Coordinates of C-alpha atoms and ligand atoms in Angstrom, one line a residue:
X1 CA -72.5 72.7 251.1
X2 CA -74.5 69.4 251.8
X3 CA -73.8 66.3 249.5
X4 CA -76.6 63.9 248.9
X5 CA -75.6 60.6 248.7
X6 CA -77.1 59.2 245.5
X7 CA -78.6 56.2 246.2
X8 CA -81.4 58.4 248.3
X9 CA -82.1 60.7 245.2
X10 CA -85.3 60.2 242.8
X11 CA -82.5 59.5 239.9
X12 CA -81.2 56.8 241.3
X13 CA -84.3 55.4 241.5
X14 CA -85.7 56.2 238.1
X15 CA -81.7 54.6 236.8
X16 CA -82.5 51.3 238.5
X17 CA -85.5 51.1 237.0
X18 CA -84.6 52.0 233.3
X19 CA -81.8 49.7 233.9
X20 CA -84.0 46.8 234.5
X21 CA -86.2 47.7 231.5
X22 CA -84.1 48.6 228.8
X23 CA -80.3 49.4 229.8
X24 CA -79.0 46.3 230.5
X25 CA -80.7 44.8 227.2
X26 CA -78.8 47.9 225.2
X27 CA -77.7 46.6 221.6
X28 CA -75.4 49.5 220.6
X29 CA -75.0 48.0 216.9
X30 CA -78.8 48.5 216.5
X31 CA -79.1 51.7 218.0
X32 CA -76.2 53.1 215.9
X33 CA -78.4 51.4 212.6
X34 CA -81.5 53.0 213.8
X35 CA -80.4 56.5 214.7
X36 CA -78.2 58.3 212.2
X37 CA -77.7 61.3 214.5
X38 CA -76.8 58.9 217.7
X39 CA -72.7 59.5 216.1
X40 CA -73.1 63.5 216.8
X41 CA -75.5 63.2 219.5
X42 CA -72.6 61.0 221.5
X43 CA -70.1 62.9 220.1
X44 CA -68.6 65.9 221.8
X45 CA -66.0 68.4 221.1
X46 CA -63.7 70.0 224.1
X47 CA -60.7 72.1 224.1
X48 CA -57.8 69.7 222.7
X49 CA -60.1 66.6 223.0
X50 CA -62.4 65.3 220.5
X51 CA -64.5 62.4 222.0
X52 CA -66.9 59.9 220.7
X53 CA -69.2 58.3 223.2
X54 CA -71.4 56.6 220.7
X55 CA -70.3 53.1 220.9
X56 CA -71.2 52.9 224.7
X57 CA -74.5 51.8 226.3
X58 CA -76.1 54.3 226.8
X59 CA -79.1 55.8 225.6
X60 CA -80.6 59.6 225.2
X61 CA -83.0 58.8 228.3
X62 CA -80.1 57.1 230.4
X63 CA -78.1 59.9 229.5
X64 CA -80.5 62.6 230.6
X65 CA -81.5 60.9 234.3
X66 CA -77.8 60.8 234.6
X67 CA -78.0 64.3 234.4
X68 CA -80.7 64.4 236.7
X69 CA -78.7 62.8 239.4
X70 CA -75.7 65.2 238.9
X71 CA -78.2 68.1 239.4
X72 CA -79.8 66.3 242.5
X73 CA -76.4 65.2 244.4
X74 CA -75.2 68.9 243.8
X75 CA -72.5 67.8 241.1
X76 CA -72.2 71.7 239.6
X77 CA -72.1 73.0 243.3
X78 CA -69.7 71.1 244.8
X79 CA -67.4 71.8 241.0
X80 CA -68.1 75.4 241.9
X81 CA -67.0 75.2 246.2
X82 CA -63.6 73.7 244.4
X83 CA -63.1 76.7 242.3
X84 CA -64.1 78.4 245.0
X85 CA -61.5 77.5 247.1
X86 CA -64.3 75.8 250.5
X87 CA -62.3 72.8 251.9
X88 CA -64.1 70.4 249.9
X89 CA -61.1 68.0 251.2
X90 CA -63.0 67.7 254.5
X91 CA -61.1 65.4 256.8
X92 CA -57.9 67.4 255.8
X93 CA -59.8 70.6 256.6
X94 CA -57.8 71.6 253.2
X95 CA -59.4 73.5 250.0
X96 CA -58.3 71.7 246.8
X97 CA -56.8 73.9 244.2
X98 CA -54.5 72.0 241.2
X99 CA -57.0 74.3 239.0
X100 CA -55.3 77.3 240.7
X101 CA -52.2 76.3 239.3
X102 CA -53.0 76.5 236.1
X103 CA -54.9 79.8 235.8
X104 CA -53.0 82.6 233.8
X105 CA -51.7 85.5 235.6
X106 CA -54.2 88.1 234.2
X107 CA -56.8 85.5 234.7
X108 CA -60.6 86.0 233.8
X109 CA -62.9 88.3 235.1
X110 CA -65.0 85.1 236.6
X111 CA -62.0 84.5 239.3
X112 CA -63.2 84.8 242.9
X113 CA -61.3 85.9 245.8
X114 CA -59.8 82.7 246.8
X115 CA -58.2 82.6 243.5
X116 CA -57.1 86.3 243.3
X117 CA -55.6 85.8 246.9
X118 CA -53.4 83.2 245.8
X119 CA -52.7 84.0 242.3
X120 CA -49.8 85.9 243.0
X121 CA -47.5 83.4 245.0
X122 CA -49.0 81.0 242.4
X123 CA -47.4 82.7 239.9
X124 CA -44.1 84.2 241.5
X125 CA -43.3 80.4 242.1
X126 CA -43.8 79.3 238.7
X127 CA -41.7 81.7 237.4
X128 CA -39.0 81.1 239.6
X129 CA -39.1 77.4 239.0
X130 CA -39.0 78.1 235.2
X131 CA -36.6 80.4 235.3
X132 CA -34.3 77.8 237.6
X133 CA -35.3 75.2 234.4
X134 CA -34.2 77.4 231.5
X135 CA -31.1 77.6 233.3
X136 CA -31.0 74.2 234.0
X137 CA -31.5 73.4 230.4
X138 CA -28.6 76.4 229.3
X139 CA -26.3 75.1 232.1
X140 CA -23.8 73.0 229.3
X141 CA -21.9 71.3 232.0
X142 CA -25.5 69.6 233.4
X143 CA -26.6 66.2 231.0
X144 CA -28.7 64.0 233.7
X145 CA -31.3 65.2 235.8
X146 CA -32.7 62.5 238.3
X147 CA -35.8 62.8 239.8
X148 CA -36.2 61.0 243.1
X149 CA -39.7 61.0 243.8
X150 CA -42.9 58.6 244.3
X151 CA -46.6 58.6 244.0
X152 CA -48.0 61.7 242.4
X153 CA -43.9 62.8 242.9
X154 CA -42.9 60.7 240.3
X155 CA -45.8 59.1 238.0
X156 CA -47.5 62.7 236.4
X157 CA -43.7 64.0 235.6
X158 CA -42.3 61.0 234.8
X159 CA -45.6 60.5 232.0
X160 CA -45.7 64.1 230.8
X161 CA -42.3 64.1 230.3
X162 CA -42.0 60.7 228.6
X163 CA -45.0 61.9 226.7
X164 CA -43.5 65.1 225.3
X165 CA -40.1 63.2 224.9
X166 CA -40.5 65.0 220.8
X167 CA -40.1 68.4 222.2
X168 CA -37.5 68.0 224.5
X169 CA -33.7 69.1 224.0
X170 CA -31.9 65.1 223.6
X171 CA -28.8 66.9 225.1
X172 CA -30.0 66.5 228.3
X173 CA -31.4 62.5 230.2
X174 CA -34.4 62.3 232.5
X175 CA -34.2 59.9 235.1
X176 CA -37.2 58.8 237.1
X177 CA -36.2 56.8 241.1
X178 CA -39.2 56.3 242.7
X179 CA -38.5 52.9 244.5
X180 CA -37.1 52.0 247.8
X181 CA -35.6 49.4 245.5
X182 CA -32.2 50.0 245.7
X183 CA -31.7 48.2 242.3
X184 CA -33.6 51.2 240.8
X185 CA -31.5 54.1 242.9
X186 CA -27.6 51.7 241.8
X187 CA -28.8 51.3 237.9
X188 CA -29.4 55.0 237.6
X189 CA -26.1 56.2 239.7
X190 CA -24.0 54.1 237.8
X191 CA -24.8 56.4 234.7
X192 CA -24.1 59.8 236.6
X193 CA -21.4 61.6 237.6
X194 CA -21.6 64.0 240.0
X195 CA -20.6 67.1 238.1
X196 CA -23.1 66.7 235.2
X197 CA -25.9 65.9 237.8
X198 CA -28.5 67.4 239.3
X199 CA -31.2 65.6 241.4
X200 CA -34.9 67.3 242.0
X201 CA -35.9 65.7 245.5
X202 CA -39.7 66.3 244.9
X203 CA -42.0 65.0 247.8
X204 CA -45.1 67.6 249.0
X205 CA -44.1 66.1 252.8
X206 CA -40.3 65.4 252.9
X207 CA -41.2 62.6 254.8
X208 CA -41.8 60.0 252.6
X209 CA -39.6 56.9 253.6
X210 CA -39.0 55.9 250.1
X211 CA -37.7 59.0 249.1
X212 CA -35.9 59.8 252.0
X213 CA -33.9 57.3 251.7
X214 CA -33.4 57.9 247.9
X215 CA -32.1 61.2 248.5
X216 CA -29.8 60.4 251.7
X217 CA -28.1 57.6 249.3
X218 CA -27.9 59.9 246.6
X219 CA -26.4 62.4 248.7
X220 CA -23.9 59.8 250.7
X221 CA -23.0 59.1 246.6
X222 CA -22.7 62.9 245.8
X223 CA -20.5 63.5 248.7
X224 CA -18.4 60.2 248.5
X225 CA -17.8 60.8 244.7
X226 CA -16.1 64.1 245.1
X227 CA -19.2 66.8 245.0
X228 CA -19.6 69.6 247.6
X229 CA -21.5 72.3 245.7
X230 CA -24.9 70.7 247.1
X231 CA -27.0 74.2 246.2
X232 CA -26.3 73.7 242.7
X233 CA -26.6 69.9 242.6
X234 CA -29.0 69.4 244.6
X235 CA -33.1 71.1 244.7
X236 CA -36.3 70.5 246.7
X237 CA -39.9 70.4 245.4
X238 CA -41.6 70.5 248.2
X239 CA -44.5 71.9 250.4
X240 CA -42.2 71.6 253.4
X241 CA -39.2 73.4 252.3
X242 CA -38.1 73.9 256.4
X243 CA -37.4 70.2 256.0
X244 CA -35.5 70.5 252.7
X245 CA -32.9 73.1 253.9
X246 CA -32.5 70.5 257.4
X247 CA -31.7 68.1 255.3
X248 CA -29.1 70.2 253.9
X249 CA -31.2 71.3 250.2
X250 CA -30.5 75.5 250.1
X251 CA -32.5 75.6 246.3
X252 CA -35.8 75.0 246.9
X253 CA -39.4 75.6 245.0
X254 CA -42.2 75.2 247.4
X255 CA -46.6 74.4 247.0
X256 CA -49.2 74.6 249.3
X257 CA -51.4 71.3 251.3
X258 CA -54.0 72.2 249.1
X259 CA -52.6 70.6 245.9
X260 CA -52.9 67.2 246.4
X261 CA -50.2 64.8 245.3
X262 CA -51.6 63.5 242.2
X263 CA -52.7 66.7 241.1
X264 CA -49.5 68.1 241.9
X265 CA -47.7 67.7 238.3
X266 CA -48.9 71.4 237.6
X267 CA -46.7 73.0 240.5
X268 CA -43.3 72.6 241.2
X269 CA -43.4 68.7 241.2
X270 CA -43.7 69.5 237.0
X271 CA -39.9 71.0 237.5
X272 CA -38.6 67.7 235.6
X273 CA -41.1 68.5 232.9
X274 CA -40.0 72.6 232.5
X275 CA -36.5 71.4 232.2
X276 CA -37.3 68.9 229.6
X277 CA -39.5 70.8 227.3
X278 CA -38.7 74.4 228.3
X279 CA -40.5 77.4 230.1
X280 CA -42.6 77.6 226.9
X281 CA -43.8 74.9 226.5
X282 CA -44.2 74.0 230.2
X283 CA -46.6 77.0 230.0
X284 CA -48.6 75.6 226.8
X285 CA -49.3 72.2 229.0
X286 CA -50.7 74.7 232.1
X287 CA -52.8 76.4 229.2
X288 CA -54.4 73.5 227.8
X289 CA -55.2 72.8 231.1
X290 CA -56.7 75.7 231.9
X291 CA -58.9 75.3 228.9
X292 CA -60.3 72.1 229.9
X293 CA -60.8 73.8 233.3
X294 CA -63.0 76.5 231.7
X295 CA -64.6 74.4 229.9
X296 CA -65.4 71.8 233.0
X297 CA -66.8 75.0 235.1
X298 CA -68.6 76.9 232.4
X299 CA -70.1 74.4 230.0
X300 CA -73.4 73.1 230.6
X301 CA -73.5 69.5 232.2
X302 CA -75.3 67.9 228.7
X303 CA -72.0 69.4 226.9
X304 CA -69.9 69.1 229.3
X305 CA -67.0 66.4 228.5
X306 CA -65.8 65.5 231.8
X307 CA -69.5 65.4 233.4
X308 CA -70.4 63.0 230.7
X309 CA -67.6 60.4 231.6
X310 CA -67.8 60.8 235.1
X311 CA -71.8 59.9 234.5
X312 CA -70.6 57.4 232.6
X313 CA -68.6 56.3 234.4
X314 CA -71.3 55.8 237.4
X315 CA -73.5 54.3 234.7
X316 CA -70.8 51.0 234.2
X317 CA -69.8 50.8 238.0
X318 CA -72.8 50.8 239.9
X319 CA -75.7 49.9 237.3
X320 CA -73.9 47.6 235.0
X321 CA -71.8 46.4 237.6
X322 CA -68.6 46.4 235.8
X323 CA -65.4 46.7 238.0
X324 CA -62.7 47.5 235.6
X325 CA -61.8 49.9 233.3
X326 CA -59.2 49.5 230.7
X327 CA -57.5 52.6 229.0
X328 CA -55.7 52.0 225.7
X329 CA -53.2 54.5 224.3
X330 CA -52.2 54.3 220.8
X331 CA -49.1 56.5 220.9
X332 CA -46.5 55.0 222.8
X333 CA -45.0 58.4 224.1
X334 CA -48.0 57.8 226.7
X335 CA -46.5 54.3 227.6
X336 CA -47.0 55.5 231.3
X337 CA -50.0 57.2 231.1
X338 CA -52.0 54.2 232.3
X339 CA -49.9 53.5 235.9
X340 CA -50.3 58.0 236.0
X341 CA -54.3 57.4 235.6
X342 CA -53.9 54.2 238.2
X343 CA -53.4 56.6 241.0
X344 CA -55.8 59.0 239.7
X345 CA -58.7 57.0 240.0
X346 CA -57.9 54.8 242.5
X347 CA -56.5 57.0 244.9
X348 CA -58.7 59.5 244.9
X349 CA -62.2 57.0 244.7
X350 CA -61.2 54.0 246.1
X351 CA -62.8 54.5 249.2
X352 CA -65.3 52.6 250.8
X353 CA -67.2 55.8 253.0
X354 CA -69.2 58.4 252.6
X355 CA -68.0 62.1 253.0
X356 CA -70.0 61.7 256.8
X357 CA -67.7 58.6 257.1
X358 CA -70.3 55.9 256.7
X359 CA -69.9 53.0 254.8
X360 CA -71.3 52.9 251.2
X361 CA -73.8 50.6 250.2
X362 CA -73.0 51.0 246.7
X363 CA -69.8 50.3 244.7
X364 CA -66.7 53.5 244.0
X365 CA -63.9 53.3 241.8
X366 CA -63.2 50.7 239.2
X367 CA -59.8 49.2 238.8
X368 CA -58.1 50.7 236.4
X369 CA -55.6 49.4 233.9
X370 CA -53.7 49.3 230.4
X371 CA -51.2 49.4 228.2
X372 CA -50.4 51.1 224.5
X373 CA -51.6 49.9 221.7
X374 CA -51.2 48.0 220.1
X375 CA -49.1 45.9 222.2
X376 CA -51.8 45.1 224.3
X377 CA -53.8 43.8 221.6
X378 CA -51.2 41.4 221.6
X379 CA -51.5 39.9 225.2
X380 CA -55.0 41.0 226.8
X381 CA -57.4 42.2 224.0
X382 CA -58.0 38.3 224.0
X383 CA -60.2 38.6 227.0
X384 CA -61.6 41.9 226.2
X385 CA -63.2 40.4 223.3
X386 CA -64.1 37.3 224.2
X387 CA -63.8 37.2 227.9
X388 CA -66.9 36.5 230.4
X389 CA -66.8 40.1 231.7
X390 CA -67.2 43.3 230.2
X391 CA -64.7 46.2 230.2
X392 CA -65.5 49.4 229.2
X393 CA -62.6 50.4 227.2
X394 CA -60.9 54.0 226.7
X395 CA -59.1 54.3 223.3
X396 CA -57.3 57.3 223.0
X397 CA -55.6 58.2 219.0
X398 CA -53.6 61.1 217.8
X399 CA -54.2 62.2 214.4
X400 CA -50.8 63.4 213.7
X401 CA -47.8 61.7 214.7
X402 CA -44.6 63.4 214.8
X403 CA -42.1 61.4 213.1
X404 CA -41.9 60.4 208.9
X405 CA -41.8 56.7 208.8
X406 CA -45.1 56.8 206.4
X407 CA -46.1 53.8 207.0
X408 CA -46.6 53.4 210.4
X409 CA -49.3 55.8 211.5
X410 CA -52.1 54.6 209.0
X411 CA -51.9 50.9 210.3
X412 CA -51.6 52.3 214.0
X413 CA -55.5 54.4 213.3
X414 CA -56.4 51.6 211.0
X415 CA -55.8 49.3 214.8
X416 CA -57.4 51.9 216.9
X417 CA -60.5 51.8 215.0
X418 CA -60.3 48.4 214.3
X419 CA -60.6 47.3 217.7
X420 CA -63.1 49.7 219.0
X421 CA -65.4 48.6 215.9
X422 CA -64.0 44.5 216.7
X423 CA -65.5 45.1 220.2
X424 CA -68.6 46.9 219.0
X425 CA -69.9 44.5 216.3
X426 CA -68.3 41.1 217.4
X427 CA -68.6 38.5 214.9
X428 CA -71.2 35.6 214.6
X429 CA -69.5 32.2 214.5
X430 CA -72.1 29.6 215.7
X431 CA -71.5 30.5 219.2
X432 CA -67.9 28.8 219.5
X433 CA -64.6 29.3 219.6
X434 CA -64.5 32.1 216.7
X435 CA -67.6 34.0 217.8
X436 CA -67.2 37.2 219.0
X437 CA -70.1 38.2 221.2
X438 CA -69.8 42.4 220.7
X439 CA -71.9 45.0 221.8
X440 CA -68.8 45.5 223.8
X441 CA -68.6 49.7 224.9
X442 CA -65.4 51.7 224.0
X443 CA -64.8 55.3 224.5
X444 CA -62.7 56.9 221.7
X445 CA -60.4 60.5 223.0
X446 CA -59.0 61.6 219.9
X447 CA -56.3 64.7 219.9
X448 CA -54.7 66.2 216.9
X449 CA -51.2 66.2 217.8
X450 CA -49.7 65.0 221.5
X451 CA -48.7 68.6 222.2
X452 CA -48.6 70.1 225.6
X453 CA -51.6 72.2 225.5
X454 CA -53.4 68.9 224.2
X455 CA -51.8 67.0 227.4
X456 CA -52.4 69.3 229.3
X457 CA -56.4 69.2 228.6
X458 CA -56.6 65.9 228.3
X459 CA -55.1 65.3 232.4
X460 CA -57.2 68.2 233.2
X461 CA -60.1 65.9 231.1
X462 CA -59.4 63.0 233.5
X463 CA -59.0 64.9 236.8
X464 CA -62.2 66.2 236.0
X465 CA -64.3 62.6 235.8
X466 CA -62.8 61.4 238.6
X467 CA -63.9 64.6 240.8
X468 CA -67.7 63.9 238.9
X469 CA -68.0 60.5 239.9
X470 CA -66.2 61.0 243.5
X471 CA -68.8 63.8 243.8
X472 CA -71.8 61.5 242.6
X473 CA -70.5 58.4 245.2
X474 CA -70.3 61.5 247.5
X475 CA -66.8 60.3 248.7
X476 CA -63.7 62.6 249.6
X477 CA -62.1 62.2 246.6
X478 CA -59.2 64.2 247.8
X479 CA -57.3 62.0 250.7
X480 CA -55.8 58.8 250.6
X481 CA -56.1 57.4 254.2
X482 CA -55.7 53.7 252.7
X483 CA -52.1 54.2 252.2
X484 CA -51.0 54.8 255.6
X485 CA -51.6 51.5 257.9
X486 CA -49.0 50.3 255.6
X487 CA -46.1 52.7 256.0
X488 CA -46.8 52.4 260.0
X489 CA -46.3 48.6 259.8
X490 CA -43.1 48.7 257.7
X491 CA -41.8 51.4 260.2
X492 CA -42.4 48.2 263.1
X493 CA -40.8 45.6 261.0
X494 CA -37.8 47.0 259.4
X495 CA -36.1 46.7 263.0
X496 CA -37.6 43.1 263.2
X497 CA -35.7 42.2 260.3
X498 CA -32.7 43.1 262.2
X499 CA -33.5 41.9 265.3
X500 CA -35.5 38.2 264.4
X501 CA -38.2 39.9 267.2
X502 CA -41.6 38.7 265.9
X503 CA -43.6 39.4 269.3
X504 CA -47.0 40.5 268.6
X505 CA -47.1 39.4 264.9
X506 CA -49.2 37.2 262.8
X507 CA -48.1 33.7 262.3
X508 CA -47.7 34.0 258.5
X509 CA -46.3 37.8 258.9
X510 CA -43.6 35.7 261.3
X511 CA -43.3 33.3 259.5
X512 CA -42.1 35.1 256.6
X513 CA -39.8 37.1 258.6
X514 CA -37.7 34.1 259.7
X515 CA -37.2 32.9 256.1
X516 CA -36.0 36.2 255.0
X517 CA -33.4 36.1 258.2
X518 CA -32.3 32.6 257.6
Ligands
LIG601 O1 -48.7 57.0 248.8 C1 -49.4 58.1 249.3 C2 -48.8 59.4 248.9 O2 -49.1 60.3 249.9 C3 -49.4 59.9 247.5 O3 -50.6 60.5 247.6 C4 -48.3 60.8 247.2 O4 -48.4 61.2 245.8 C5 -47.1 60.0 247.5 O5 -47.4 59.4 248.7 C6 -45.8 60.8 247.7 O6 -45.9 61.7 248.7 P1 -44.9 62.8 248.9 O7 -44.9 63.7 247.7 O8 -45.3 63.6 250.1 O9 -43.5 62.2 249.1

């Protein structure tokens, strides 16, 4: 299909304009006071994910040339070549199918051949891999698991499985090594022994340095502490499981290059996950997901939840001209759902070209950031309330917490909704040091209970909006070039730090190099 970039499309246009004329003047308080049905028309229900929108700038009009421009840059179409398996991940020459990996076995009549070709190695995989975590989670001699992973290998695991800590069996620990750090790699061996112990090497490449070297330690440790039964100490999650077995990894659970790294939680890279909260339940988190991936493909774009925050998304980045987007979490099981949601966004729409490789005149991906509340009412809300630039904010509650201490869930709503309505109404104090300006635009996700089906939807929620803005900014939202100049250069100076050789480099990169040799 062709994309059309969307600064040449009538809506763009027609968004400038109304931006000039009304949007940027937007007083949500007074348009909240005038209409009583702007609460349900900015509201919107979605599998697992309840979601008021009302508290952000936007208006009915906005909201429907928003609309317009998804129709006219082909926003449904390009959704539709994803499900359809087309190698929408262009300069990969790569189809892009984390939805795949979610869709039950007898799946609906709507699937199309791409996904009935690979359903079934889809699903013989996933049922090995949970069958090798039930018996993970049986084995009684087995009480750490340590995954030794990065990037999308290490932050979606790493969150769901914090996240779903409350249904996982306490007899067994999670451990999470992701840096070349080798403080990170010594704390966690210093807990293990070998016999109780089984690492997960998850990397889609097997290359990665990080976790190369990671693994080779934690090998050299296995080996030098007694352990020779590698096979059952010892598994690979990997795309290139020819790589496992040469590194000496017989158990392996494999994927495919068209499930991108941080959309790779939902294949074997979730293996921590399955043996944390069980086959079960590592099934109810694919299903939610599915949900919200029926609901992102059939729905229509007006009621569509993750079209209307991508739209909106577009609406603060490139008309408001906000760069940063904060996500708030009140539940601290999703403590590392912010640094998960990082790469997300950022990896997949930072980019600065079009899908025909030319640069953009227009802005992509904000940053992205947070913390849980309400600890971060605590040390940034400061600037979000009375700060010189705006930041959308994303405030996502759970109705029902799962512990008994009575008290505490009450005040933690009462400081959800507190802050959203704080940064909506602001408070007038003369203009000084106590005013609070307001009109300041918050999302509310609300779920009933962090289970894994509601996870589940909501990731599949956010994997959405990024692909609707990526697709509006007509940007490959599916590679991650900007990550590899780097690992290149640290490949040419680790021997320099060795050697002292600094021919060819920078005078500050030399510099530096000498005062770490001295
Ligand atoms: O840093 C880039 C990246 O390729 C991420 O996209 C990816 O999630 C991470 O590295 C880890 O890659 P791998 O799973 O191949 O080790």
């Amino acid at each position: 299909m062709t994309r059309i970039r969307c600064d040449r499309t009538p809506a763009w246009r027609q968004l400038q304009a109304a931006f000039e004329s009304s949007g940027k003047q937007l007083d949500v308080r007074s348009a909240l006071a005038q209409d009583p049905q702007r609460f349900a028309q900015f509201s919107q229900s979605a599998p697992y994910v309840f979601a008021d929108l009302s508290k952000n700038r936007i208006d009915a009009a906005t909201e429907q040339l928003l609309l317009d421009l998804a129709a006219q840059c082909g926003v449904a179409e390009h959704r539709d070549a994803m499900f359809a398996g087309s190698a929408i991940n262009h300069t990969e020459q790569r189809p892009v199918g984390h939805v795949l990996l979610r869709q039950p076995r007898a799946a609906a009549a709507t699937a199309n051949d791409w996904e009935r070709a690979q359903r079934e190695q889809v699903h013989t995989t996933l049922d090995a891999m949970l069958d090798y975590a039930e018996r993970v989670r049986g084995d009684a001699a087995i009480t750490d698991i340590v995954n030794i992973g990065i990037g999308g290998s290490d932050l979606g695991p790493q969150m769901a499985v914090r996240a779903l800590g409350d249904y996982a069996s306490p007899r067994q620990r999670l451990h999470f090594v992701s840096n070349v750090d080798g403080h990170e790699l010594a704390a966690t061996l210093a807990l293990l022994k070998p016999a109780s112990t089984v690492f997960l090497i998850a990397s889609k490449t097997f290359t990665t340095i990080e976790t190369m070297t990671n693994a080779l330690s934690a090998k050299a440790w296995f080996e030098a502490q007694g352990g020779t039964d590698i096979a059952r100490h010892f598994a690979a999650l990997t795309t290139n499981v020819a790589a496992a077995q040469a590194f000496g990894i017989s158990t392996t659970f494999g994927f495919w290059d068209w499930v991108g790294g941080r959309y790779s939680l939902w294949s074997a890279i979730g293996l921590p996950i399955a043996i944390a909260i069980g086959a079960a339940a590592f099934r109810e988190l694919l299903a939610g997901a599915h949900a919200m991936d029926v609901h992102f493909r059939g729905a229509p774009l007006a009621q569509n939840l993750p079209v209307r925050l991508g739209l909106l998304d577009v609406w603060y980045r490139n008309f408001h001209g906000f760069t940063s987007r904060s996500i708030a979490p009140y539940h601290s099981a999703l403590q590392r759902l912010p640094a998960y949601l990082q790469q997300l966004e950022m990896e997949s729409n930072g980019k600065r070209v079009d899908a025909q490789g030319a640069a953009l005149p227009y802005c992509t991906a904000p940053v992205l950031w947070g913390e849980p509340g309400t600890n971060g009412q605590h040390a940034y809300f400061q600037m979000l309330h009375q700060g010189t630039d705006v930041v959308p904010l994303e405030f996502i509650a759970v109705k029902k917490p799962h512990h008994q201490l009575a008290a505490h869930h009450p005040l933690l709503l009462a400081n959800v909704l507190a802050q959203a309505q704080a940064l909506l109404m602001g408070k007038d104090d003369a203009g000084g040091h106590r005013h609070f300006p307001g009109n300041r635009p918050s999302t509310f996700l609300l779920l009933d209970e962090l289970s894994p089906a509601a996870l589940g939807a909501l990731l599949a929620l956010q994997e959405h909006r990024v692909f609707v803005s990526g697709s509006i900014w007509n940007i490959n939202s599916f590679d991650q070039w900007g990550v590899e100049l780097g690992k290149v250069l640290a490949k040419d100076i680790a021997p320099r730090l060795d050697s002292g050789d600094s021919t060819g480099l920078d005078a500050s990169t030399a510099g530096l190099l000498a005062r770490l040799r001295s």
